[in-house]
Amino acid sequence: MNIEAIDKAFVMGTYARNYTSFVKGVGSKLYSDDGSEFIDFASGIGVNSVGHGNEKLVEAICNQAKKIIHISNLQVIEPQAMLAKKIVELSGYDGKVFFANSGAEANEGAIKLARKYGKEANEHKKYKIITLANSFHGRTITTVKATGQHSFHDASFAPYPDGFKFVETIADIYEAIDDETVGVMLELIQGEGGVYAFDKDEIIALRAFLDEKKLLLIVDEVQTGIYRSGEFLASNFYGITPDIITMAKGLGGGVPIGAFMSRHKDILKAGDHGSTFAGNYLSSSAGLTTLEILSELYDTHKLQETIKYFDEELNELLKDFSDIFESTSGIGLMRGIKVKREYDVGAIVKACMKHQVIILKSGRNTARFLPSLTITKDEIDEGFSRVRIALNDL
Ligand SMILES: *Cc1c(COP(=O)(O)O)cnc(C)c1O
């Protein structure tokens, strides 16, 4: 059976795919169908937050699947209610949660909430949302429009929904606000746009300004959330209180789930928004167990130790390969290393794959690391030693 041929014949070719076929994962190690072992520094683009084959998560999913997988949102769902409570408690914010199935969907819901708020809180409806250059908010027709990278706005897919305005920098937001603006949507650390972390003071000042003007701050934490930054939410790390926070990637440990939380708890009412699948027994019990595992990792300071160790290794890499790399970026276990103009980051990612370590590309010239939050020191050592071999082999 030739998987590559079948994939190419029957799956739409929307991804520039690598054809290594993985059959098993343990922690941050992955095994391909020919028995080769890879170190996983990508964790499925920040999704496998508790590693592969995590026993506690697997057991929770299996136990839940044996009992009940799905009932619609027309019934109360115990693990969904418990997961919402846990998200609110871990965040330290006052709010309520809506569940979705993905990051884009969480952002769609956040945009709906913002627009309804914009109508109810003002005499004339406010609806425009300001987003930033190099941002990424998803692939649906609305979230792709919200994404501030023009390469995503292919004319083939037009017309796009109205109501978004792009600016280059945080400082540009202030002038871009008009009397139809309802708020600003941003990632505190831009994931797809080069692993770029915004300046803390600039974000705190923006939050204060938006509060004063009664404008919303929507923080897209689809990638930065769920301890990726070292805190439960990057918003906690930045010390701000957003109006709406969206999450997804790491929340289910690999099971599809998205969510948004808002301090405007009762804007959306029965019938305003919904989802058939979202927050079902399976995904919300996976979410609950994922958060149990990760909050323990945080409380025992193991996460902070891993972050420190990874940071040291990444900076050693920068020092030893200063001919190839320019600087490191990012926060927590969401890290980038910027590649000098003479080098092609795509070729580096490929060379790493050849030497059995998986890393990612971000933006035009950044190599990105999104390891599982449970990665061990040995796995980090082994991964960086393979990255070094790959770089020497360029
Ligand atoms: C991945 C990502 C999304 C989209 O999430 P999907 O689950 O692919 O829809 C949105 N925003 C950010 C910041 C992301 O990193």
mmCIF file of C-alpha atoms and ligand atoms in Angstrom:
data_model
loop_
_atom_site.group_PDB
_atom_site.id
_atom_site.type_symbol
_atom_site.label_atom_id
_atom_site.label_comp_id
_atom_site.label_asym_id
_atom_site.label_seq_id
_atom_site.Cartn_x
_atom_site.Cartn_y
_atom_site.Cartn_z
ATOM 1 C CA MET A 1 0.000 0.000 0.000
ATOM 2 C CA ASN A 2 1.529 3.306 -1.093
ATOM 3 C CA ILE A 3 0.116 5.956 1.243
ATOM 4 C CA GLU A 4 1.709 8.801 -0.692
ATOM 5 C CA ALA A 5 0.009 7.741 -3.925
ATOM 6 C CA ILE A 6 -3.369 7.293 -2.238
ATOM 7 C CA ASP A 7 -3.055 10.641 -0.457
ATOM 8 C CA LYS A 8 -2.173 12.390 -3.701
ATOM 9 C CA ALA A 9 -5.036 10.734 -5.567
ATOM 10 C CA PHE A 10 -7.785 11.282 -3.001
ATOM 11 C CA VAL A 11 -6.894 14.125 -0.614
ATOM 12 C CA MET A 12 -7.034 17.695 -1.921
ATOM 13 C CA GLY A 13 -3.536 19.036 -2.216
ATOM 14 C CA THR A 14 -3.888 22.038 0.086
ATOM 15 C CA TYR A 15 -0.783 21.226 2.151
ATOM 16 C CA ALA A 16 2.869 21.162 1.101
ATOM 17 C CA ARG A 17 3.143 17.771 2.750
ATOM 18 C CA ASN A 18 6.077 15.743 3.948
ATOM 19 C CA TYR A 19 5.443 12.053 3.337
ATOM 20 C CA THR A 20 7.028 10.485 6.404
ATOM 21 C CA SER A 21 4.228 8.388 7.856
ATOM 22 C CA PHE A 22 4.204 8.211 11.651
ATOM 23 C CA VAL A 23 2.608 5.243 13.359
ATOM 24 C CA LYS A 24 3.384 5.781 17.033
ATOM 25 C CA GLY A 25 4.396 8.478 19.486
ATOM 26 C CA VAL A 26 5.777 8.322 23.019
ATOM 27 C CA GLY A 27 6.424 11.594 24.858
ATOM 28 C CA SER A 28 8.379 13.772 22.400
ATOM 29 C CA LYS A 29 9.515 10.836 20.273
ATOM 30 C CA LEU A 30 7.739 9.766 17.101
ATOM 31 C CA TYR A 31 8.200 6.539 15.153
ATOM 32 C CA SER A 32 7.669 6.246 11.406
ATOM 33 C CA ASP A 33 6.406 3.184 9.536
ATOM 34 C CA ASP A 34 9.990 2.082 8.768
ATOM 35 C CA GLY A 35 10.856 2.150 12.493
ATOM 36 C CA SER A 36 12.876 5.420 12.485
ATOM 37 C CA GLU A 37 12.742 7.513 15.649
ATOM 38 C CA PHE A 38 12.207 11.280 15.429
ATOM 39 C CA ILE A 39 12.406 13.993 18.088
ATOM 40 C CA ASP A 40 9.287 16.143 17.962
ATOM 41 C CA PHE A 41 9.979 19.868 18.485
ATOM 42 C CA ALA A 42 6.697 20.831 16.782
ATOM 43 C CA SER A 43 4.037 18.877 18.728
ATOM 44 C CA GLY A 44 1.576 18.997 15.852
ATOM 45 C CA ILE A 45 1.858 22.824 15.689
ATOM 46 C CA GLY A 46 1.496 23.276 19.432
ATOM 47 C CA VAL A 47 -1.365 20.818 19.829
ATOM 48 C CA ASN A 48 0.197 17.827 21.609
ATOM 49 C CA SER A 49 0.731 19.868 24.756
ATOM 50 C CA VAL A 50 1.149 16.782 26.982
ATOM 51 C CA GLY A 51 3.229 14.783 24.486
ATOM 52 C CA HIS A 52 2.315 11.703 22.502
ATOM 53 C CA GLY A 53 0.748 8.673 24.146
ATOM 54 C CA ASN A 54 0.318 10.420 27.492
ATOM 55 C CA GLU A 55 -1.047 7.616 29.672
ATOM 56 C CA LYS A 56 -3.285 9.778 31.803
ATOM 57 C CA LEU A 57 -4.848 11.472 28.761
ATOM 58 C CA VAL A 58 -5.237 8.202 26.835
ATOM 59 C CA GLU A 59 -6.945 6.615 29.839
ATOM 60 C CA ALA A 60 -9.312 9.563 30.272
ATOM 61 C CA ILE A 61 -10.257 9.486 26.569
ATOM 62 C CA CYS A 62 -10.783 5.703 26.563
ATOM 63 C CA ASN A 63 -12.853 5.747 29.741
ATOM 64 C CA GLN A 64 -15.010 8.571 28.446
ATOM 65 C CA ALA A 65 -15.435 6.906 25.033
ATOM 66 C CA LYS A 66 -16.706 3.745 26.704
ATOM 67 C CA LYS A 67 -19.356 5.717 28.590
ATOM 68 C CA ILE A 68 -20.606 8.356 26.155
ATOM 69 C CA ILE A 69 -18.885 10.279 23.369
ATOM 70 C CA HIS A 70 -21.475 12.786 22.248
ATOM 71 C CA ILE A 71 -24.856 14.190 23.085
ATOM 72 C CA SER A 72 -25.856 17.536 21.635
ATOM 73 C CA ASN A 73 -25.570 20.882 23.360
ATOM 74 C CA LEU A 74 -29.318 20.706 23.930
ATOM 75 C CA GLN A 75 -28.395 18.643 26.987
ATOM 76 C CA VAL A 76 -26.151 19.686 29.844
ATOM 77 C CA ILE A 77 -22.701 18.075 29.540
ATOM 78 C CA GLU A 78 -20.922 17.575 32.852
ATOM 79 C CA PRO A 79 -17.272 17.586 31.660
ATOM 80 C CA GLN A 80 -18.025 20.700 29.528
ATOM 81 C CA ALA A 81 -19.293 22.595 32.582
ATOM 82 C CA MET A 82 -16.295 21.402 34.602
ATOM 83 C CA LEU A 83 -13.861 22.393 31.847
ATOM 84 C CA ALA A 84 -15.384 25.889 31.624
ATOM 85 C CA LYS A 85 -15.041 26.237 35.410
ATOM 86 C CA LYS A 86 -11.420 25.047 35.263
ATOM 87 C CA ILE A 87 -10.525 27.476 32.427
ATOM 88 C CA VAL A 88 -12.051 30.403 34.317
ATOM 89 C CA GLU A 89 -10.301 29.411 37.572
ATOM 90 C CA LEU A 90 -6.872 28.824 36.029
ATOM 91 C CA SER A 91 -7.079 32.120 34.129
ATOM 92 C CA GLY A 92 -7.886 34.100 37.261
ATOM 93 C CA TYR A 93 -10.345 36.194 35.207
ATOM 94 C CA ASP A 94 -14.048 36.632 35.740
ATOM 95 C CA GLY A 95 -15.851 35.243 32.707
ATOM 96 C CA LYS A 96 -17.868 32.626 30.919
ATOM 97 C CA VAL A 97 -16.785 30.202 28.214
ATOM 98 C CA PHE A 98 -18.230 29.114 24.857
ATOM 99 C CA PHE A 99 -16.823 25.966 23.266
ATOM 100 C CA ALA A 100 -15.936 25.546 19.585
ATOM 101 C CA ASN A 101 -13.998 22.920 17.622
ATOM 102 C CA SER A 102 -10.974 24.843 16.358
ATOM 103 C CA GLY A 103 -9.047 28.062 16.583
ATOM 104 C CA ALA A 104 -10.712 29.688 13.593
ATOM 105 C CA GLU A 105 -14.116 28.817 14.983
ATOM 106 C CA ALA A 106 -13.241 30.249 18.393
ATOM 107 C CA ASN A 107 -12.207 33.486 16.658
ATOM 108 C CA GLU A 108 -15.426 33.531 14.592
ATOM 109 C CA GLY A 109 -17.417 33.366 17.826
ATOM 110 C CA ALA A 110 -15.319 36.078 19.416
ATOM 111 C CA ILE A 111 -16.004 38.336 16.411
ATOM 112 C CA LYS A 112 -19.750 37.673 16.707
ATOM 113 C CA LEU A 113 -19.692 38.523 20.401
ATOM 114 C CA ALA A 114 -17.740 41.716 19.692
ATOM 115 C CA ARG A 115 -20.206 42.813 17.000
ATOM 116 C CA LYS A 116 -23.210 42.210 19.237
ATOM 117 C CA TYR A 117 -21.493 44.109 22.049
ATOM 118 C CA GLY A 118 -20.823 46.886 19.525
ATOM 119 C CA LYS A 119 -24.525 47.136 18.796
ATOM 120 C CA GLU A 120 -25.795 46.888 22.366
ATOM 121 C CA ALA A 121 -23.264 49.147 24.054
ATOM 122 C CA ASN A 122 -23.602 52.049 21.606
ATOM 123 C CA GLU A 123 -26.276 54.207 20.031
ATOM 124 C CA HIS A 124 -24.803 53.604 16.576
ATOM 125 C CA LYS A 125 -23.546 50.114 15.998
ATOM 126 C CA LYS A 126 -19.779 49.742 16.193
ATOM 127 C CA TYR A 127 -18.409 46.745 14.330
ATOM 128 C CA LYS A 128 -14.915 47.358 12.942
ATOM 129 C CA ILE A 129 -12.091 45.295 14.373
ATOM 130 C CA ILE A 130 -8.495 46.391 14.010
ATOM 131 C CA THR A 131 -5.945 43.613 13.430
ATOM 132 C CA LEU A 132 -2.196 43.675 12.956
ATOM 133 C CA ALA A 133 0.297 43.055 10.179
ATOM 134 C CA ASN A 134 1.744 39.527 10.276
ATOM 135 C CA SER A 135 -1.136 38.257 12.393
ATOM 136 C CA PHE A 136 -2.849 34.937 11.833
ATOM 137 C CA HIS A 137 -6.419 34.270 12.931
ATOM 138 C CA GLY A 138 -7.571 31.277 10.876
ATOM 139 C CA ARG A 139 -8.729 29.973 7.513
ATOM 140 C CA THR A 140 -12.479 30.551 7.420
ATOM 141 C CA ILE A 141 -13.657 33.345 5.138
ATOM 142 C CA THR A 142 -13.963 35.802 8.055
ATOM 143 C CA THR A 143 -10.865 34.848 10.042
ATOM 144 C CA VAL A 144 -8.733 34.774 6.905
ATOM 145 C CA LYS A 145 -9.911 38.346 6.280
ATOM 146 C CA ALA A 146 -9.009 39.231 9.893
ATOM 147 C CA THR A 147 -5.530 37.797 9.260
ATOM 148 C CA GLY A 148 -3.181 40.701 8.557
ATOM 149 C CA GLN A 149 -1.055 39.037 5.890
ATOM 150 C CA HIS A 150 -2.066 40.039 2.381
ATOM 151 C CA SER A 151 -0.732 36.779 0.952
ATOM 152 C CA PHE A 152 -3.767 35.113 2.564
ATOM 153 C CA HIS A 153 -6.283 37.369 0.784
ATOM 154 C CA ASP A 154 -6.230 35.699 -2.598
ATOM 155 C CA ALA A 155 -8.675 37.356 -4.980
ATOM 156 C CA SER A 156 -10.021 33.926 -5.940
ATOM 157 C CA PHE A 157 -11.880 33.758 -2.648
ATOM 158 C CA ALA A 158 -13.377 37.258 -2.764
ATOM 159 C CA PRO A 159 -15.646 38.836 -1.683
ATOM 160 C CA TYR A 160 -14.507 38.780 1.928
ATOM 161 C CA PRO A 161 -16.595 40.079 4.830
ATOM 162 C CA ASP A 162 -16.212 43.745 5.761
ATOM 163 C CA GLY A 163 -15.310 45.138 9.103
ATOM 164 C CA PHE A 164 -11.559 44.625 9.470
ATOM 165 C CA LYS A 165 -8.805 47.183 9.333
ATOM 166 C CA PHE A 166 -5.101 46.363 9.342
ATOM 167 C CA VAL A 167 -2.334 48.366 10.921
ATOM 168 C CA GLU A 168 1.425 47.775 10.964
ATOM 169 C CA THR A 169 2.255 48.319 14.636
ATOM 170 C CA ILE A 170 0.619 48.677 18.048
ATOM 171 C CA ALA A 171 1.351 52.415 17.895
ATOM 172 C CA ASP A 172 -0.690 52.661 14.653
ATOM 173 C CA ILE A 173 -3.815 51.318 16.367
ATOM 174 C CA TYR A 174 -4.603 54.630 18.082
ATOM 175 C CA GLU A 175 -4.964 56.586 14.856
ATOM 176 C CA ALA A 176 -6.859 53.805 13.117
ATOM 177 C CA ILE A 177 -9.728 53.901 15.614
ATOM 178 C CA ASP A 178 -12.848 55.617 14.298
ATOM 179 C CA ASP A 179 -16.410 55.861 15.590
ATOM 180 C CA GLU A 180 -17.293 52.519 14.032
ATOM 181 C CA THR A 181 -14.432 50.664 15.732
ATOM 182 C CA VAL A 182 -15.532 48.129 18.324
ATOM 183 C CA GLY A 183 -12.134 46.763 19.257
ATOM 184 C CA VAL A 184 -8.729 45.310 18.509
ATOM 185 C CA MET A 185 -7.831 41.668 17.952
ATOM 186 C CA LEU A 186 -4.244 40.512 18.333
ATOM 187 C CA GLU A 187 -1.903 37.695 19.323
ATOM 188 C CA LEU A 188 0.438 38.705 22.149
ATOM 189 C CA ILE A 189 3.103 36.514 20.561
ATOM 190 C CA GLN A 190 2.531 36.218 16.812
ATOM 191 C CA GLY A 191 2.905 32.533 16.013
ATOM 192 C CA GLU A 192 2.684 32.308 12.236
ATOM 193 C CA GLY A 193 4.131 35.785 11.745
ATOM 194 C CA GLY A 194 7.701 35.021 12.881
ATOM 195 C CA VAL A 195 7.314 34.187 16.616
ATOM 196 C CA TYR A 196 7.185 37.849 17.509
ATOM 197 C CA ALA A 197 6.339 38.874 21.085
ATOM 198 C CA PHE A 198 4.912 42.367 21.530
ATOM 199 C CA ASP A 199 6.408 44.680 24.106
ATOM 200 C CA LYS A 200 4.737 44.317 27.501
ATOM 201 C CA ASP A 201 4.491 48.038 28.297
ATOM 202 C CA GLU A 202 3.005 48.782 24.883
ATOM 203 C CA ILE A 203 0.320 46.134 25.445
ATOM 204 C CA ILE A 204 -0.476 47.354 28.967
ATOM 205 C CA ALA A 205 -0.835 50.933 27.684
ATOM 206 C CA LEU A 206 -3.077 49.771 24.839
ATOM 207 C CA ARG A 207 -5.285 47.840 27.268
ATOM 208 C CA ALA A 208 -5.668 50.898 29.501
ATOM 209 C CA PHE A 209 -6.532 53.109 26.504
ATOM 210 C CA LEU A 210 -9.129 50.657 25.144
ATOM 211 C CA ASP A 211 -10.677 50.323 28.606
ATOM 212 C CA GLU A 212 -10.993 54.065 28.869
ATOM 213 C CA LYS A 213 -12.672 54.263 25.434
ATOM 214 C CA LYS A 214 -14.893 51.235 26.178
ATOM 215 C CA LEU A 215 -13.369 49.375 23.235
ATOM 216 C CA LEU A 216 -12.742 45.653 23.288
ATOM 217 C CA LEU A 217 -9.408 43.891 23.414
ATOM 218 C CA ILE A 218 -9.714 40.444 21.858
ATOM 219 C CA VAL A 219 -6.632 38.314 22.445
ATOM 220 C CA ASP A 220 -6.171 35.355 20.119
ATOM 221 C CA GLU A 221 -4.500 32.793 22.387
ATOM 222 C CA VAL A 222 -5.103 29.857 20.055
ATOM 223 C CA GLN A 223 -1.337 29.280 19.984
ATOM 224 C CA THR A 224 -0.097 31.191 23.057
ATOM 225 C CA GLY A 225 -2.685 29.842 25.491
ATOM 226 C CA ILE A 226 -2.727 26.745 27.730
ATOM 227 C CA TYR A 227 0.703 27.284 29.372
ATOM 228 C CA ARG A 228 2.620 27.722 26.103
ATOM 229 C CA SER A 229 4.019 31.024 27.429
ATOM 230 C CA GLY A 230 4.822 29.546 30.848
ATOM 231 C CA GLU A 231 1.634 31.007 32.344
ATOM 232 C CA PHE A 232 -1.853 29.580 31.770
ATOM 233 C CA LEU A 233 -2.531 32.366 29.287
ATOM 234 C CA ALA A 234 -0.100 34.766 27.660
ATOM 235 C CA SER A 235 -2.537 37.443 28.912
ATOM 236 C CA ASN A 236 -1.544 36.392 32.456
ATOM 237 C CA PHE A 237 2.113 36.693 31.442
ATOM 238 C CA TYR A 238 1.494 40.199 30.092
ATOM 239 C CA GLY A 239 -0.555 41.149 33.157
ATOM 240 C CA ILE A 240 -3.625 42.336 31.245
ATOM 241 C CA THR A 241 -7.340 41.554 31.387
ATOM 242 C CA PRO A 242 -8.729 41.131 27.856
ATOM 243 C CA ASP A 243 -12.428 41.381 26.997
ATOM 244 C CA ILE A 244 -12.370 38.169 24.990
ATOM 245 C CA ILE A 245 -9.735 35.415 24.890
ATOM 246 C CA THR A 246 -9.760 32.629 22.304
ATOM 247 C CA MET A 247 -8.012 29.275 22.750
ATOM 248 C CA ALA A 248 -7.670 25.987 20.927
ATOM 249 C CA LYS A 249 -4.417 24.252 19.949
ATOM 250 C CA GLY A 250 -3.051 22.848 23.224
ATOM 251 C CA LEU A 251 -6.380 22.630 25.037
ATOM 252 C CA GLY A 252 -7.392 19.073 24.134
ATOM 253 C CA GLY A 253 -3.934 17.488 24.033
ATOM 254 C CA GLY A 254 -4.658 16.531 20.402
ATOM 255 C CA VAL A 255 -8.428 16.158 20.480
ATOM 256 C CA PRO A 256 -10.031 18.996 18.468
ATOM 257 C CA ILE A 257 -11.461 21.681 20.722
ATOM 258 C CA GLY A 258 -11.627 25.466 20.722
ATOM 259 C CA ALA A 259 -13.046 27.963 23.179
ATOM 260 C CA PHE A 260 -13.520 31.612 23.874
ATOM 261 C CA MET A 261 -13.947 33.235 27.241
ATOM 262 C CA SER A 262 -15.326 36.687 27.876
ATOM 263 C CA ARG A 263 -15.974 38.998 30.766
ATOM 264 C CA HIS A 264 -19.067 40.133 28.845
ATOM 265 C CA LYS A 265 -20.787 37.015 30.093
ATOM 266 C CA ASP A 266 -24.333 37.463 28.870
ATOM 267 C CA ILE A 267 -24.115 39.273 25.517
ATOM 268 C CA LEU A 268 -24.658 36.034 23.599
ATOM 269 C CA LYS A 269 -28.038 34.545 24.399
ATOM 270 C CA ALA A 270 -29.940 31.359 23.535
ATOM 271 C CA GLY A 271 -29.959 31.016 19.741
ATOM 272 C CA ASP A 272 -27.208 33.582 19.102
ATOM 273 C CA HIS A 273 -24.434 31.058 18.565
ATOM 274 C CA GLY A 274 -23.914 27.330 18.660
ATOM 275 C CA SER A 275 -22.141 24.220 17.493
ATOM 276 C CA THR A 276 -23.228 20.632 17.024
ATOM 277 C CA PHE A 277 -19.994 18.953 18.109
ATOM 278 C CA ALA A 278 -18.317 21.490 20.342
ATOM 279 C CA GLY A 279 -17.600 20.701 23.977
ATOM 280 C CA ASN A 280 -18.911 17.171 23.704
ATOM 281 C CA TYR A 281 -18.070 14.529 26.301
ATOM 282 C CA LEU A 282 -14.988 13.298 24.483
ATOM 283 C CA SER A 283 -13.305 16.634 23.745
ATOM 284 C CA SER A 284 -14.163 18.277 27.044
ATOM 285 C CA SER A 285 -12.976 15.345 29.139
ATOM 286 C CA ALA A 286 -9.752 15.367 27.102
ATOM 287 C CA GLY A 287 -9.503 19.097 27.856
ATOM 288 C CA LEU A 288 -10.098 18.587 31.570
ATOM 289 C CA THR A 289 -7.405 15.925 31.855
ATOM 290 C CA THR A 290 -4.969 17.965 29.740
ATOM 291 C CA LEU A 291 -5.441 20.904 32.113
ATOM 292 C CA GLU A 292 -4.960 18.650 35.164
ATOM 293 C CA ILE A 293 -1.655 17.385 33.773
ATOM 294 C CA LEU A 294 -0.441 20.841 32.767
ATOM 295 C CA SER A 295 -1.517 22.703 35.912
ATOM 296 C CA GLU A 296 0.428 20.135 37.974
ATOM 297 C CA LEU A 297 3.471 20.669 35.748
ATOM 298 C CA TYR A 298 3.105 24.389 36.421
ATOM 299 C CA ASP A 299 2.477 24.095 40.178
ATOM 300 C CA THR A 300 5.543 21.864 40.682
ATOM 301 C CA HIS A 301 7.701 24.385 38.723
ATOM 302 C CA LYS A 302 8.723 21.665 36.249
ATOM 303 C CA LEU A 303 7.385 23.744 33.373
ATOM 304 C CA GLN A 304 9.562 26.707 34.385
ATOM 305 C CA GLU A 305 12.624 24.420 34.552
ATOM 306 C CA THR A 306 11.928 23.049 31.077
ATOM 307 C CA ILE A 307 11.487 26.579 29.690
ATOM 308 C CA LYS A 308 14.794 27.686 31.216
ATOM 309 C CA TYR A 309 16.630 24.637 29.876
ATOM 310 C CA PHE A 310 15.169 25.013 26.392
ATOM 311 C CA ASP A 311 16.095 28.705 26.377
ATOM 312 C CA GLU A 312 19.718 27.899 27.279
ATOM 313 C CA GLU A 313 19.967 25.290 24.518
ATOM 314 C CA LEU A 314 18.418 27.640 21.942
ATOM 315 C CA ASN A 315 20.810 30.434 22.838
ATOM 316 C CA GLU A 316 23.781 28.039 22.659
ATOM 317 C CA LEU A 317 22.601 27.135 19.171
ATOM 318 C CA LEU A 318 22.479 30.814 18.210
ATOM 319 C CA LYS A 319 26.000 31.346 19.570
ATOM 320 C CA ASP A 320 27.499 28.286 17.862
ATOM 321 C CA PHE A 321 25.789 28.917 14.505
ATOM 322 C CA SER A 322 26.004 32.700 14.382
ATOM 323 C CA ASP A 323 26.871 32.440 10.687
ATOM 324 C CA ILE A 324 23.335 31.088 10.034
ATOM 325 C CA PHE A 325 21.219 32.697 12.766
ATOM 326 C CA GLU A 326 20.587 36.281 13.743
ATOM 327 C CA SER A 327 18.565 36.209 16.980
ATOM 328 C CA THR A 328 16.169 34.173 19.094
ATOM 329 C CA SER A 329 12.592 35.220 19.859
ATOM 330 C CA GLY A 330 9.424 34.189 21.626
ATOM 331 C CA ILE A 331 8.401 33.349 25.181
ATOM 332 C CA GLY A 332 8.074 30.105 27.147
ATOM 333 C CA LEU A 333 8.036 27.082 24.865
ATOM 334 C CA MET A 334 6.963 29.139 21.864
ATOM 335 C CA ARG A 335 10.336 30.012 20.413
ATOM 336 C CA GLY A 336 11.889 31.150 17.168
ATOM 337 C CA ILE A 337 15.363 31.567 15.776
ATOM 338 C CA LYS A 338 15.746 34.048 12.952
ATOM 339 C CA VAL A 339 17.681 32.876 9.925
ATOM 340 C CA LYS A 340 20.063 35.239 8.104
ATOM 341 C CA ARG A 341 19.101 36.376 4.634
ATOM 342 C CA GLU A 342 21.633 34.132 2.875
ATOM 343 C CA TYR A 343 19.977 31.032 4.285
ATOM 344 C CA ASP A 344 16.642 29.438 3.443
ATOM 345 C CA VAL A 345 14.596 28.440 6.479
ATOM 346 C CA GLY A 346 12.697 25.881 4.396
ATOM 347 C CA ALA A 347 15.979 24.095 3.644
ATOM 348 C CA ILE A 348 16.831 24.086 7.376
ATOM 349 C CA VAL A 349 13.463 22.538 8.294
ATOM 350 C CA LYS A 350 14.036 19.894 5.595
ATOM 351 C CA ALA A 351 17.579 19.131 6.766
ATOM 352 C CA CYS A 352 16.263 18.706 10.338
ATOM 353 C CA MET A 353 13.616 16.293 9.081
ATOM 354 C CA LYS A 354 16.321 14.321 7.283
ATOM 355 C CA HIS A 355 18.210 14.085 10.576
ATOM 356 C CA GLN A 356 15.053 13.046 12.399
ATOM 357 C CA VAL A 357 14.072 16.131 14.341
ATOM 358 C CA ILE A 358 10.850 17.976 13.501
ATOM 359 C CA ILE A 359 10.851 21.773 13.611
ATOM 360 C CA LEU A 360 8.583 24.350 11.935
ATOM 361 C CA LYS A 361 8.852 27.417 9.772
ATOM 362 C CA SER A 362 7.260 30.714 10.829
ATOM 363 C CA GLY A 363 6.930 33.783 8.634
ATOM 364 C CA ARG A 364 9.571 34.163 5.933
ATOM 365 C CA ASN A 365 12.772 33.624 7.871
ATOM 366 C CA THR A 366 12.205 32.098 11.285
ATOM 367 C CA ALA A 367 12.656 28.496 12.415
ATOM 368 C CA ARG A 368 10.056 27.748 15.079
ATOM 369 C CA PHE A 369 10.074 25.431 18.076
ATOM 370 C CA LEU A 370 6.799 24.396 19.757
ATOM 371 C CA PRO A 371 7.759 21.318 21.782
ATOM 372 C CA SER A 372 5.292 19.536 23.997
ATOM 373 C CA LEU A 373 5.200 21.102 27.483
ATOM 374 C CA THR A 374 6.083 17.719 28.989
ATOM 375 C CA ILE A 375 9.306 17.344 26.960
ATOM 376 C CA THR A 376 12.220 15.931 29.020
ATOM 377 C CA LYS A 377 15.796 17.216 29.261
ATOM 378 C CA ASP A 378 17.046 14.107 27.447
ATOM 379 C CA GLU A 379 14.615 14.713 24.585
ATOM 380 C CA ILE A 380 15.677 18.371 24.398
ATOM 381 C CA ASP A 381 19.375 17.353 24.335
ATOM 382 C CA GLU A 382 18.803 14.743 21.652
ATOM 383 C CA GLY A 383 16.713 17.139 19.539
ATOM 384 C CA PHE A 384 19.280 19.952 19.646
ATOM 385 C CA SER A 385 22.129 17.558 18.895
ATOM 386 C CA ARG A 386 20.243 16.459 15.751
ATOM 387 C CA VAL A 387 19.517 20.087 14.783
ATOM 388 C CA ARG A 388 23.281 20.748 15.036
ATOM 389 C CA ILE A 389 24.109 17.767 12.827
ATOM 390 C CA ALA A 390 21.509 18.963 10.307
ATOM 391 C CA LEU A 391 22.995 22.486 10.263
ATOM 392 C CA ASN A 392 26.518 21.156 9.736
ATOM 393 C CA ASP A 393 25.143 19.148 6.839
ATOM 394 C CA LEU A 394 23.508 22.143 5.070
HETATM 395 C C1 LIG B 1 -3.556 28.022 14.572
HETATM 396 C C2 LIG B 1 -4.098 29.365 14.826
HETATM 397 C C3 LIG B 1 -5.412 29.702 14.462
HETATM 398 C C4 LIG B 1 -6.305 28.764 13.678
HETATM 399 O O1 LIG B 1 -6.615 27.607 14.386
HETATM 400 P P1 LIG B 1 -7.328 26.380 13.608
HETATM 401 O O2 LIG B 1 -7.579 25.378 14.697
HETATM 402 O O3 LIG B 1 -6.373 25.904 12.567
HETATM 403 O O4 LIG B 1 -8.572 26.901 13.029
HETATM 404 C C5 LIG B 1 -5.883 30.955 14.800
HETATM 405 N N1 LIG B 1 -5.111 31.831 15.473
HETATM 406 C C6 LIG B 1 -3.843 31.545 15.825
HETATM 407 C C7 LIG B 1 -3.053 32.543 16.587
HETATM 408 C C8 LIG B 1 -3.286 30.303 15.511
HETATM 409 O O5 LIG B 1 -2.021 30.046 15.844
#
